[in-house]
Short mmCIF file of C-alpha atoms in Angstrom, two decimals:
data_model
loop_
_atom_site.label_atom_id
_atom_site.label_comp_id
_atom_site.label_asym_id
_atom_site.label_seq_id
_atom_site.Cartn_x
_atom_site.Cartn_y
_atom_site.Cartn_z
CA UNK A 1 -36.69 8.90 -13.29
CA UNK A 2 -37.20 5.26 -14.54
CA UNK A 3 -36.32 1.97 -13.24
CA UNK A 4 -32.35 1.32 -12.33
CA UNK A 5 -30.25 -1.38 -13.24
CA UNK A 6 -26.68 -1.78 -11.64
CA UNK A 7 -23.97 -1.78 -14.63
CA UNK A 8 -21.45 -2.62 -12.69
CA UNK A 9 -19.27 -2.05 -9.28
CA UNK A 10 -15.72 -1.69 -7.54
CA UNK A 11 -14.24 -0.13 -4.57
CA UNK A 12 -13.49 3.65 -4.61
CA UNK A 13 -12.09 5.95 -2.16
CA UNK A 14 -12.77 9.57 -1.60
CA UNK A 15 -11.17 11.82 -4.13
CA UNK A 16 -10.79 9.06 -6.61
CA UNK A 17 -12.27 10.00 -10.13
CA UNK A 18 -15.12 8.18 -11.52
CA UNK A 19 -16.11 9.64 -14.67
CA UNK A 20 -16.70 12.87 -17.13
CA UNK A 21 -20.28 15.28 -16.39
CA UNK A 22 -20.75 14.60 -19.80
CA UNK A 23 -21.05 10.95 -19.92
CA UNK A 24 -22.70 10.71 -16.29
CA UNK A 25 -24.49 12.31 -13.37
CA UNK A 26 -23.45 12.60 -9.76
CA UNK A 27 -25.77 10.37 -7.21
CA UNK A 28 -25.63 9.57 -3.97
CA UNK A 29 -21.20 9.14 -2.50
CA UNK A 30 -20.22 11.50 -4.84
CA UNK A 31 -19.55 15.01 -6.05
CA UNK A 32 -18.95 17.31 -9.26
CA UNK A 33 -15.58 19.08 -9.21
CA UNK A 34 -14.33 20.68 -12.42
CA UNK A 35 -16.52 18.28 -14.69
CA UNK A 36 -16.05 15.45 -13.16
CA UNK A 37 -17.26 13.02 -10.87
CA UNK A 38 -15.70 11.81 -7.55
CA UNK A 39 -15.83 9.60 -4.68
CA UNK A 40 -16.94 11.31 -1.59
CA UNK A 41 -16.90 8.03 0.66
CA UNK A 42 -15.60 4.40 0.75
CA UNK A 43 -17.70 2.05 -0.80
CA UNK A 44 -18.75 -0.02 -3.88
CA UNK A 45 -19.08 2.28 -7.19
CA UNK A 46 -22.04 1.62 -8.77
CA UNK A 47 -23.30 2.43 -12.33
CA UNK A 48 -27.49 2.63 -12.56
CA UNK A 49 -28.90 3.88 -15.64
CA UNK A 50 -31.97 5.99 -15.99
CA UNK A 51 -34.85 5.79 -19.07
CA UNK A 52 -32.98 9.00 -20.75
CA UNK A 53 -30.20 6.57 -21.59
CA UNK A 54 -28.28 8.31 -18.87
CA UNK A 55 -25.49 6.43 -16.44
CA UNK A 56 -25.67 7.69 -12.69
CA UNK A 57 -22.36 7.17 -10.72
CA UNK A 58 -23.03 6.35 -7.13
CA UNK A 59 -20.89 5.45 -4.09
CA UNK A 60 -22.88 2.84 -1.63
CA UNK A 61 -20.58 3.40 1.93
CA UNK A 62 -19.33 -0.05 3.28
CA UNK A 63 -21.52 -1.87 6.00
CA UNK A 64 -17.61 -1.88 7.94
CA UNK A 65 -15.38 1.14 7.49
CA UNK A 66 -12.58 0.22 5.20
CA UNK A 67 -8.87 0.83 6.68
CA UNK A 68 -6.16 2.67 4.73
CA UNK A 69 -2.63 3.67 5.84
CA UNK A 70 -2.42 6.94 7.59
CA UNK A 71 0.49 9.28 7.99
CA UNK A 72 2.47 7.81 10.78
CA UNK A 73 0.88 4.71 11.15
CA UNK A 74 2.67 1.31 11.27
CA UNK A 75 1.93 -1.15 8.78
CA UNK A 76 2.70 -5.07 7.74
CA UNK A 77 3.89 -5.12 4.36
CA UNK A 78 5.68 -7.60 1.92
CA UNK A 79 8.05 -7.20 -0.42
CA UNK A 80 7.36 -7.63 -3.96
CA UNK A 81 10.54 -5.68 -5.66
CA UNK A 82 14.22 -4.61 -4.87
CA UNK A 83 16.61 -2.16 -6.88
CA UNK A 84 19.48 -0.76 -6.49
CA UNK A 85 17.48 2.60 -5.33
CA UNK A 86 14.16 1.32 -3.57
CA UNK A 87 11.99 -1.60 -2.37
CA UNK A 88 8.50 -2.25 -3.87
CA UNK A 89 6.14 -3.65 -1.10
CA UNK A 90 2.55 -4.35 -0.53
CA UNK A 91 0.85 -3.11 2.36
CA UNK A 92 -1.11 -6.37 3.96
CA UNK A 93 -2.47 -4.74 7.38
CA UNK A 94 -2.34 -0.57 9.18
CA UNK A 95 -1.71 -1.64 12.97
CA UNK A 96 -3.44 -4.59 13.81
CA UNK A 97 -5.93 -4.38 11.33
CA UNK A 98 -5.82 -6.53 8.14
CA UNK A 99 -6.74 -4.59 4.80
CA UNK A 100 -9.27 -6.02 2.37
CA UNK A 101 -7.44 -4.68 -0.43
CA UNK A 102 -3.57 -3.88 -0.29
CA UNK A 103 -1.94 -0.70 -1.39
CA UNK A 104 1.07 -0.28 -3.07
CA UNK A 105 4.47 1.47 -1.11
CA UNK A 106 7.77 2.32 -1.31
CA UNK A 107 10.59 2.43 0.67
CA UNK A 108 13.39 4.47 -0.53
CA UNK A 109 16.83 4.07 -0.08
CA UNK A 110 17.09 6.98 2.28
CA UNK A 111 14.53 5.74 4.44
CA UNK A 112 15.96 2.26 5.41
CA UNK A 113 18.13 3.10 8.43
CA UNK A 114 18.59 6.45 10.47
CA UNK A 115 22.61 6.20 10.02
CA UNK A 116 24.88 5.69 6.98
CA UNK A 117 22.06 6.77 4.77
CA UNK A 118 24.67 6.93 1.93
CA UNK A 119 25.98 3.30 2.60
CA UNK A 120 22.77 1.62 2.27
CA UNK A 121 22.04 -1.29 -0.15
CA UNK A 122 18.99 -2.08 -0.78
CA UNK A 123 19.79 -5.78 -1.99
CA UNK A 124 21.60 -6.08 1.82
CA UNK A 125 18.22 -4.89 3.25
CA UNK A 126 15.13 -6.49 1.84
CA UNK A 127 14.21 -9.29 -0.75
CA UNK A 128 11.25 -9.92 -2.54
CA UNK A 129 8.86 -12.09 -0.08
CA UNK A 130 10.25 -10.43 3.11
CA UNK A 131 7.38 -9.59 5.74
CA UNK A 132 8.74 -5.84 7.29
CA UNK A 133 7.02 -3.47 9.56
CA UNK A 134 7.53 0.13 8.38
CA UNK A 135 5.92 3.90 9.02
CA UNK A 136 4.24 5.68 7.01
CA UNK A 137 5.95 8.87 6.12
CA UNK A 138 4.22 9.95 3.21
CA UNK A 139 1.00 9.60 0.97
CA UNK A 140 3.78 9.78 -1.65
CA UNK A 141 2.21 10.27 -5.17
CA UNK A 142 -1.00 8.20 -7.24
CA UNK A 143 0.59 5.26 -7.54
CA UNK A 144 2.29 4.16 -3.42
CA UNK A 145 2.85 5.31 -0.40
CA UNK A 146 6.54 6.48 0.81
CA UNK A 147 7.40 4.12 3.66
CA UNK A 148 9.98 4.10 6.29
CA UNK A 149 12.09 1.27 8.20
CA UNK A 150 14.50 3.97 10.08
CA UNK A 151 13.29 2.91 13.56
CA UNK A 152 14.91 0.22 15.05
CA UNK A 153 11.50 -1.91 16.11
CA UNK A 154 10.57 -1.21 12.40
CA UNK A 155 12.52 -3.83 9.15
CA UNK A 156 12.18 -7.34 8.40
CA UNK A 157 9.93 -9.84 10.84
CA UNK A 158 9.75 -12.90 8.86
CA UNK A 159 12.48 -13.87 5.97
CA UNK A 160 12.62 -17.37 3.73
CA UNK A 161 16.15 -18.33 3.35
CA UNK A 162 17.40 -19.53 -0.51
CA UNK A 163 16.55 -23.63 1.06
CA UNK A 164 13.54 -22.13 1.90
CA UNK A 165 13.23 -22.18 5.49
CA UNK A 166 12.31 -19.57 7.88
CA UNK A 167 15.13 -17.11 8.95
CA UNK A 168 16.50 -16.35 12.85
CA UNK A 169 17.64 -12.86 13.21
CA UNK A 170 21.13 -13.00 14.84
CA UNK A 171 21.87 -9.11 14.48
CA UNK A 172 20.49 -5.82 13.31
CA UNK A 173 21.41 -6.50 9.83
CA UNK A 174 21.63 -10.31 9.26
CA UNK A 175 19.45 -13.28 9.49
CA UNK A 176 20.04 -17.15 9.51
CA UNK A 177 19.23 -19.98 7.88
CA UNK A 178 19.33 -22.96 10.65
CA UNK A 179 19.71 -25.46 8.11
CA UNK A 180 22.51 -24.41 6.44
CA UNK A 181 23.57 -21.92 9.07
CA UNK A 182 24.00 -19.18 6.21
CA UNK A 183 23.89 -15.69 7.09
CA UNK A 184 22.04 -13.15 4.71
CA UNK A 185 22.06 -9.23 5.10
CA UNK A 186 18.63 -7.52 6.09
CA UNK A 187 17.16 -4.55 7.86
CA UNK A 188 16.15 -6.48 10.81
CA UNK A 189 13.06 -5.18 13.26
CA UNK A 190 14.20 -5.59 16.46
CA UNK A 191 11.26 -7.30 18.55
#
């Protein structure tokens, strides 16, 4: 071919679709499926075009393998949204390992607590800014991952109380602010 020029780049996971057969060819990282390109590996996408006015789509791996959540495993994530039926979170680190991008998750109101699934509120459980430890229970669909806090070593690690300080846990399901000494409801994680 001719000389290549990088376009542009981004991080891309396998299975993630990068473009149309018709607008550009598969390189190295990559593969054709039902006219289209995808992501074979982790890496940085990377657009080169040939002399024929042609874009090639390429995946260049990562020097470090990247980390995403697995099925099962137990990841630090914050909270970013509550309703009435599910908590929003982003996922911040699988295991010990911090991310260099966070996903998006979920935890359902089902999956808060082993017991009294029916009674649980979410509002009494999490709030936005919360730091939790939760399994993974599901890939759950495109846009997060299905989370749970069921187990009782798994639920909120690190709270801010409304006067902004950081919470005590005094139970499995509140925490307290020790400068006003007010009590708010949460899934605690019991360290």
């Amino acid at each position: 071919r001719g000389s290549m020029t990088e376009v542009e780049s981004l991080v891309v996971y396998p299975g993630q679709r990068l473009g149309n057969i018709e607008d550009y060819d598969s390189g190295e990282g990559t593969y054709v499926m039902r006219g289209y390109v995808y992501a074979s590996v982790v890496g940085t996408k990377e657009e080169t075009e040939s002399t024929e006015n042609r874009i090639t789509l390429s995946v260049r791996k990562e020097k470090e393998p990247s980390v995403v959540p697995e099925l099962y495993s137990i990841v630090t994530a914050k909270v970013t949204k509550v309703s009435p039926r599910f908590a929003n979170v982003m996922i911040l680190c699988v295991g010990d390992r911090v991310l260099k991008e966070p996903f998006n998750g979920m935890i359902r109101q089902q999956d808060v607590r082993a017991t009294e699934i029916d009674k649980v509120e979410i509002y009494k459980c999490f709030r936005p800014g919360d730091v939790i430890l939760a399994e993974v229970i599901s890939l759950g669909d495109s846009r997060s991952y299905f989370l749970s806090t069921s187990k009782n070593e798994l639920g909120v690690i690190f709270a801010k109380s409304v006067a902004g300080s950081t919470m005590i846990p005094t139970s499995w399901e509140t925490m307290m602010c020790p400068k006003t000494k007010t009590r708010e409801y949460r899934k605690v994680a019991k360290v």
